[in-house]
Short mmCIF file of N, CA and C in Angstrom, two decimals:
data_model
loop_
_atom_site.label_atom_id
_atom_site.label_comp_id
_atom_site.label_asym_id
_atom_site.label_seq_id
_atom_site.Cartn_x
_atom_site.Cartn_y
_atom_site.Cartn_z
N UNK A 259 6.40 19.55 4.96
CA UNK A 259 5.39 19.39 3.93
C UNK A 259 5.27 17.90 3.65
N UNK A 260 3.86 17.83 3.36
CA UNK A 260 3.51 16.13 3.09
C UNK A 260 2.83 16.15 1.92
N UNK A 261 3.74 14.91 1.14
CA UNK A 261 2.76 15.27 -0.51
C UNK A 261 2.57 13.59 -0.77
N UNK A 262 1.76 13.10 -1.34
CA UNK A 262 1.28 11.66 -1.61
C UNK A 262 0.96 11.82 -3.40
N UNK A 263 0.96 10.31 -3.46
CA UNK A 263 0.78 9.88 -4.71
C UNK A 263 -0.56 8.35 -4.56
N UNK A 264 -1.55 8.52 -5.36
CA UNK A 264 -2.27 7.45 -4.81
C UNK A 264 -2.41 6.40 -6.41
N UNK A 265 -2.86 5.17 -5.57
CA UNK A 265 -2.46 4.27 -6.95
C UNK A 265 -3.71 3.03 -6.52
N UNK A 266 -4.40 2.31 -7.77
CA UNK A 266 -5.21 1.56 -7.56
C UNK A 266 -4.77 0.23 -7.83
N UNK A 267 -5.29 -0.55 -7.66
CA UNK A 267 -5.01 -2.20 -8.16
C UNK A 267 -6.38 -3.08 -7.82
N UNK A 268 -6.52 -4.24 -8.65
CA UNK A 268 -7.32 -4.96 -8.07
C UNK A 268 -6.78 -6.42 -7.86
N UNK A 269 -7.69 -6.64 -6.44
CA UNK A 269 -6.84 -7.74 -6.56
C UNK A 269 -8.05 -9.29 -5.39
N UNK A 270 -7.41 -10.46 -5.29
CA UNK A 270 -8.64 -11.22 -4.66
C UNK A 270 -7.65 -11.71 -3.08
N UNK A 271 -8.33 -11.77 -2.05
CA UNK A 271 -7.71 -12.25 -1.31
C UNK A 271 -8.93 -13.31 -0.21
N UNK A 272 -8.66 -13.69 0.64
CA UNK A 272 -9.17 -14.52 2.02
C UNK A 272 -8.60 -14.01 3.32
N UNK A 273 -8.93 -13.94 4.04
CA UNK A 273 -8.72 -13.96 5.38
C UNK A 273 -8.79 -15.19 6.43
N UNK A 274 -6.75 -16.02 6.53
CA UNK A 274 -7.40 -17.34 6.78
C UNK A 274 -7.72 -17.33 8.35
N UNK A 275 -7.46 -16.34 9.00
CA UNK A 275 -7.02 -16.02 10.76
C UNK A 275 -8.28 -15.62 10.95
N UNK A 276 -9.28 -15.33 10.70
CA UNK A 276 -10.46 -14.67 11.04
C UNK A 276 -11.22 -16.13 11.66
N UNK A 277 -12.48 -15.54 12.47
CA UNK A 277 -13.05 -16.74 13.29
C UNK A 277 -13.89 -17.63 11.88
N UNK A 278 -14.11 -18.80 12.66
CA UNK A 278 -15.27 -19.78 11.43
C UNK A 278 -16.29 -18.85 11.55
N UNK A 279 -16.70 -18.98 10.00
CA UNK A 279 -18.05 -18.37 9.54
C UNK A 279 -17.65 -16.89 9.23
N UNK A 280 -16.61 -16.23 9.03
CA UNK A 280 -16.89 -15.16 9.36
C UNK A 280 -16.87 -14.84 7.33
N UNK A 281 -17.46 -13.76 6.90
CA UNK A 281 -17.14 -13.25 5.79
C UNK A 281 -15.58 -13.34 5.23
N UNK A 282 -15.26 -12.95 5.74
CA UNK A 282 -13.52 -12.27 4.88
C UNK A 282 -12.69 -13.66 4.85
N UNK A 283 -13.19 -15.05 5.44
CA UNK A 283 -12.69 -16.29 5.29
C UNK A 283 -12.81 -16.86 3.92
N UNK A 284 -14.25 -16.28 3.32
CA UNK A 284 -14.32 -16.43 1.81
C UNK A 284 -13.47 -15.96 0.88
N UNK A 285 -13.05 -16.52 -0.36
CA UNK A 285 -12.34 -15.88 -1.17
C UNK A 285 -13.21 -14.50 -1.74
N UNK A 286 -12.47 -13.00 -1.83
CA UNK A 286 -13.05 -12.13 -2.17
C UNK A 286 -12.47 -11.22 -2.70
N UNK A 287 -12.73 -9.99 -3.61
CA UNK A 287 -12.24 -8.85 -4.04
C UNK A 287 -12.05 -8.18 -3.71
N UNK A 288 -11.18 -6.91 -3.58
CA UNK A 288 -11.50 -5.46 -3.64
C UNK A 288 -10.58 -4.61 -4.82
N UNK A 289 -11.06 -3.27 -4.98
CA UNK A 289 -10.86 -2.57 -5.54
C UNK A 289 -9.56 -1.69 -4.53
N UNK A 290 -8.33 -2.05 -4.73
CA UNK A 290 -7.69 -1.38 -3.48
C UNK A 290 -7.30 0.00 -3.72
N UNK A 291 -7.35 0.96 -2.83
CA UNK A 291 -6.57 2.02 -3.37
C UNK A 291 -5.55 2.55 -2.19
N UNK A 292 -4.16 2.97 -2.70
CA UNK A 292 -3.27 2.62 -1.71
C UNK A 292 -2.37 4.61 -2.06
N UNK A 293 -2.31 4.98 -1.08
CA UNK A 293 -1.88 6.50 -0.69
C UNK A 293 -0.66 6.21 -0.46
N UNK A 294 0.72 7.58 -1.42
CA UNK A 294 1.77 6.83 -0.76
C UNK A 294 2.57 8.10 -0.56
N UNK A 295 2.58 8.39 1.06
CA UNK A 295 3.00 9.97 1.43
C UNK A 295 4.85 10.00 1.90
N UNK A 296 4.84 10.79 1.32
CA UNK A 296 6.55 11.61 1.34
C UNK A 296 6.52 12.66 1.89
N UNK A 297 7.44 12.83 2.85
CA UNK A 297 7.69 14.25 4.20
C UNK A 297 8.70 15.01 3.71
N UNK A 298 8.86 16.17 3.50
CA UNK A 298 10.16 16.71 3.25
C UNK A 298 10.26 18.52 2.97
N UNK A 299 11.48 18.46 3.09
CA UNK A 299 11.59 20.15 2.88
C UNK A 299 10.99 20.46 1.28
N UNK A 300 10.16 21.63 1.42
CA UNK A 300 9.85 21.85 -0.15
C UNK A 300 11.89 23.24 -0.77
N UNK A 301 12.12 22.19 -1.98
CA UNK A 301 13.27 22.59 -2.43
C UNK A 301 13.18 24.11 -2.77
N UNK A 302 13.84 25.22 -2.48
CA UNK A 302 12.66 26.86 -2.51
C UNK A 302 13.56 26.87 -4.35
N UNK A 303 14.09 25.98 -5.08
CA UNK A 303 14.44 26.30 -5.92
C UNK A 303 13.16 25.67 -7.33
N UNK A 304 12.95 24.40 -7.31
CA UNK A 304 11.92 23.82 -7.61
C UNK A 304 10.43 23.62 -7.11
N UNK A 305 10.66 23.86 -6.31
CA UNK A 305 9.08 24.66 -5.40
C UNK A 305 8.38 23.52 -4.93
N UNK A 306 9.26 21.80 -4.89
CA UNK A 306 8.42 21.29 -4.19
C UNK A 306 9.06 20.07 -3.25
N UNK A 307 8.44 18.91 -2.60
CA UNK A 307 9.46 18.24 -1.43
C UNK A 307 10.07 16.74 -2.83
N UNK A 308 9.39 16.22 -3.81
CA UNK A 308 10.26 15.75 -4.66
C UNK A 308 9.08 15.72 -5.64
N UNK A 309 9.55 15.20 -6.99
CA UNK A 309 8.63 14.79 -8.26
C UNK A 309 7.99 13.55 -8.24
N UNK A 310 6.71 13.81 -8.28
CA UNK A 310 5.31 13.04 -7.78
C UNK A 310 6.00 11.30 -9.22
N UNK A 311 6.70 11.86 -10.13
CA UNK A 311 6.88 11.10 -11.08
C UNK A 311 8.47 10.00 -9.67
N UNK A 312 8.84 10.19 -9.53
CA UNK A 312 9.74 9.48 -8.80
C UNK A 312 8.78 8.07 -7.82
N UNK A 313 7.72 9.04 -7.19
CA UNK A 313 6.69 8.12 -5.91
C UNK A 313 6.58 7.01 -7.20
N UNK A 314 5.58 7.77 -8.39
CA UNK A 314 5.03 6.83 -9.06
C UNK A 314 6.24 5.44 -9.91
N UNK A 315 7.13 6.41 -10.14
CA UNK A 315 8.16 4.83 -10.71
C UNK A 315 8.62 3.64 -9.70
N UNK A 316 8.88 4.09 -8.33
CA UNK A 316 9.29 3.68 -7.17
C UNK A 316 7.63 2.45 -6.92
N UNK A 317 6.43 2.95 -7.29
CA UNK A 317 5.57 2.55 -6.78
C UNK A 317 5.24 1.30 -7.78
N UNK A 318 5.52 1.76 -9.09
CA UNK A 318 5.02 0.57 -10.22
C UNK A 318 5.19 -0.57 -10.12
N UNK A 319 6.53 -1.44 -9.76
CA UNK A 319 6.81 -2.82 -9.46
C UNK A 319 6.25 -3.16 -8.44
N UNK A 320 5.47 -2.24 -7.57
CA UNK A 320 4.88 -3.06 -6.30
C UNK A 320 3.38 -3.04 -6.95
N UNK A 321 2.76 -2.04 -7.28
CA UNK A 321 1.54 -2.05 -7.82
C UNK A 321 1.63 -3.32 -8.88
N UNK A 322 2.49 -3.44 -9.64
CA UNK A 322 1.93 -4.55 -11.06
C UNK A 322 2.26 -6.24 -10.71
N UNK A 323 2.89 -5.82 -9.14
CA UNK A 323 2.85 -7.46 -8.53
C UNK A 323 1.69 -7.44 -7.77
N UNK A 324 0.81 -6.44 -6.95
CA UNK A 324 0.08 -6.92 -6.84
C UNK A 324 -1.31 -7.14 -7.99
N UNK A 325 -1.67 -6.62 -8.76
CA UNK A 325 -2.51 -6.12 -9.46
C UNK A 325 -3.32 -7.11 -10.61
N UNK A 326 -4.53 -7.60 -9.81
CA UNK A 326 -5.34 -8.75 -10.27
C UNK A 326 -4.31 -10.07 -9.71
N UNK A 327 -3.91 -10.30 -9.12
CA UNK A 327 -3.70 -11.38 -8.27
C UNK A 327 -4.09 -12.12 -6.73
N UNK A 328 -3.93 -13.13 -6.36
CA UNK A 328 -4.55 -13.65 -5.49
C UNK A 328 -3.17 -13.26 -4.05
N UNK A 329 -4.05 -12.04 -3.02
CA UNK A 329 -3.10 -12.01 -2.16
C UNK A 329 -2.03 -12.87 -1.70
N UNK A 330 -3.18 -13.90 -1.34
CA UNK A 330 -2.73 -14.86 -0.44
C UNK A 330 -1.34 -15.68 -0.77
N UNK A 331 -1.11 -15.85 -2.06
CA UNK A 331 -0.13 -16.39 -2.66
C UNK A 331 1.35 -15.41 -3.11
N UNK A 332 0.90 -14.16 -2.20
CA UNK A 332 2.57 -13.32 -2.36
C UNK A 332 3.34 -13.46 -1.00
N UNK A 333 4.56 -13.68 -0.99
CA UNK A 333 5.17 -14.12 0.14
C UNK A 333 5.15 -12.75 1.07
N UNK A 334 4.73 -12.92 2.49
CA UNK A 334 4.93 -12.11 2.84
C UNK A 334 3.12 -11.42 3.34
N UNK A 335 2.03 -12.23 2.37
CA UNK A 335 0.85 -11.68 2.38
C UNK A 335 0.02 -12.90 2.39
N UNK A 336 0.54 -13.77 3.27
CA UNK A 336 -0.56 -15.12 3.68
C UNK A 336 -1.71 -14.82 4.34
N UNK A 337 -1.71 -13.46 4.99
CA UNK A 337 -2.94 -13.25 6.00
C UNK A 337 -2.86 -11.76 5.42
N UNK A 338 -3.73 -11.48 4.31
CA UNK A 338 -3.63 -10.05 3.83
C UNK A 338 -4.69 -9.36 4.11
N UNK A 339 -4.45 -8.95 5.24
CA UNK A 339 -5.49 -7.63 5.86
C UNK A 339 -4.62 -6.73 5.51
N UNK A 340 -5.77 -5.37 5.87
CA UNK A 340 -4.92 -4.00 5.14
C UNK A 340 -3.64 -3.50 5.92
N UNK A 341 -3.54 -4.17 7.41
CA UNK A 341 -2.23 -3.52 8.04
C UNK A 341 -1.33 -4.36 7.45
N UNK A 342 -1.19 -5.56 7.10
CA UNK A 342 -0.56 -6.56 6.89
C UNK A 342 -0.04 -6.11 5.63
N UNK A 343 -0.94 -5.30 4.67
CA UNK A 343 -0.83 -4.75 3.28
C UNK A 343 -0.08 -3.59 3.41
N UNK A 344 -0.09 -3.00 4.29
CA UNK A 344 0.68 -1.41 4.40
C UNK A 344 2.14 -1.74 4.83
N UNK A 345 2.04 -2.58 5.74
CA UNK A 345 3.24 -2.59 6.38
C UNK A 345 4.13 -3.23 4.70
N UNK A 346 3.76 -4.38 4.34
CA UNK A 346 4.39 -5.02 3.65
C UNK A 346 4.74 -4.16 2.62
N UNK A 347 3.96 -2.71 2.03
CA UNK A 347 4.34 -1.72 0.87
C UNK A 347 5.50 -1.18 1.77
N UNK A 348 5.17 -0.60 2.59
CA UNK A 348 6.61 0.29 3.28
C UNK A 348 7.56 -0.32 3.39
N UNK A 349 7.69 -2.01 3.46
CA UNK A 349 9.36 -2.53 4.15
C UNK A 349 9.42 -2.43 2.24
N UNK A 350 8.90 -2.86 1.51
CA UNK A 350 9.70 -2.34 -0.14
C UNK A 350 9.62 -1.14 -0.66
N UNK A 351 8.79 0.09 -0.08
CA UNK A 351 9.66 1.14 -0.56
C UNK A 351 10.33 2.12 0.23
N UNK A 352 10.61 1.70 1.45
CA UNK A 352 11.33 2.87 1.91
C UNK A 352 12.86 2.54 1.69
N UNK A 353 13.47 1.77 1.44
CA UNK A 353 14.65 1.55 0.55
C UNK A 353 15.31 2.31 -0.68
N UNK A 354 13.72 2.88 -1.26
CA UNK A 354 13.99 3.94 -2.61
C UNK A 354 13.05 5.04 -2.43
N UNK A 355 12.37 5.08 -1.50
CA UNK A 355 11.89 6.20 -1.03
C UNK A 355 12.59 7.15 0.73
N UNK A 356 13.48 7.02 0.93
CA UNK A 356 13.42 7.23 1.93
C UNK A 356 13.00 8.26 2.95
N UNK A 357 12.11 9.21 2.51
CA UNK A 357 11.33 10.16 3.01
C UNK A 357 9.73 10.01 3.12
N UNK A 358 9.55 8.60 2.75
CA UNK A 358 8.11 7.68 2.87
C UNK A 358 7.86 8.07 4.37
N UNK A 359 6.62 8.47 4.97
CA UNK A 359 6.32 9.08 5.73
C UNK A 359 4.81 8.46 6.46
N UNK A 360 4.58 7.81 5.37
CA UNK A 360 2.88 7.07 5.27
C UNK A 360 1.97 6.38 4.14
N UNK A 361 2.14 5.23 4.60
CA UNK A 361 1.10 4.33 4.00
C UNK A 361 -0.36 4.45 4.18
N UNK A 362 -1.12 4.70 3.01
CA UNK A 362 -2.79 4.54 3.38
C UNK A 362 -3.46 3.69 2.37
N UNK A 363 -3.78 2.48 3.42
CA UNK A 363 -4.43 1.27 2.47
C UNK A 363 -5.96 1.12 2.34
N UNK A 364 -6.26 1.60 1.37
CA UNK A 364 -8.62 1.63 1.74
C UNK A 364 -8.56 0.16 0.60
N UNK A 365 -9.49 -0.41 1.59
CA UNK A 365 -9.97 -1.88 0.23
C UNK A 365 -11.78 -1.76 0.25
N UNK A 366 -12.47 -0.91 0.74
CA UNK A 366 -13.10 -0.15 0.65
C UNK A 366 -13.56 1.48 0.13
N UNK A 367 -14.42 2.06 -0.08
CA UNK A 367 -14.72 3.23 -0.08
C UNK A 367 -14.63 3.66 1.37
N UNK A 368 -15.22 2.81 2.35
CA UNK A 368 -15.06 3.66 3.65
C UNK A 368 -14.14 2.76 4.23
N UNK A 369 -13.58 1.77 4.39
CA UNK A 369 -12.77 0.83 4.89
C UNK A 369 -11.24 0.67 4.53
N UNK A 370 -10.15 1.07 5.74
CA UNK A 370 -9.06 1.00 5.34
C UNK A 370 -7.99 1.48 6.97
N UNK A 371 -6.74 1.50 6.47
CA UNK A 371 -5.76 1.63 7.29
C UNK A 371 -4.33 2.57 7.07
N UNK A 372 -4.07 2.99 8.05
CA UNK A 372 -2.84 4.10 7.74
C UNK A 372 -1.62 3.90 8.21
N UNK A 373 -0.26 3.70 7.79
CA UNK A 373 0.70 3.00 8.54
C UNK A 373 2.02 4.12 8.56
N UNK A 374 2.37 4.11 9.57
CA UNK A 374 3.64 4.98 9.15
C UNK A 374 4.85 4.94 9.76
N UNK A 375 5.50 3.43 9.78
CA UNK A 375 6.38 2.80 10.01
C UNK A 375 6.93 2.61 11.56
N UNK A 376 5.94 2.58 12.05
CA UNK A 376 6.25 2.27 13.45
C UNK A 376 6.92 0.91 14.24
N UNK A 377 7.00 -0.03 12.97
CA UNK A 377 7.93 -0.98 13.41
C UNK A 377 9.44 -1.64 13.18
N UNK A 378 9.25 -0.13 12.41
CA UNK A 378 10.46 0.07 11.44
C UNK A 378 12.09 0.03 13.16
#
């Protein structure tokens, strides 16, 4: 069973690796919204794989560092595209999540990325 918790932030970033001229070289916004999935046996005593309240406490110190800040200036997020963004949520919570299963980063309505620790 796969159960997620999803969480918003806003925040401004640049894209400094992208070619000259291109859009995302400008400083810009998005509205991010970030999916954060847990794999696990559902407990047949409590009826589920853990308490959605655990994802969310585990998730808060990463959400309120990023949240209305300028990517570019968090270590770790000099070139903050959305894989760059996923990967960097999973190496801090699978330490206190360890049944984290999948990252899903949209900085769009239709635009985004899904990570699920493959370089782990």
């Amino acid at each position: 069973m796969e159960i997620f918790r999803e969480f918003g932030f806003e925040a401004a970033h640049r894209l400094p690796n992208v070619p000259e001229g291109h859009k995302c070289a400008r400083l810009h916004g998005h509205s991010f919204r970030v999916a954060v999935h847990v794999r696990g046996d559902v407990d047949p005593r409590l009826g589920w794989v853990m308490d959605f309240a655990e994802i969310k406490a585990a998730c808060k110190p990463l959400i309120a560092r990023l949240d209305h800040y300028y990517l570019n200036e968090i270590e770790g997020l000099e070139n903050p595209t959305s894989e760059v963004l996923a990967r960097w949520i999973w190496a801090r919570l699978k330490p206190s999540l360890p049944a984290l299963s999948r990252i899903v980063v949209r900085e769009t309505c239709t635009s985004g990325c899904s990570y699920s620790g493959e370089d782990d």
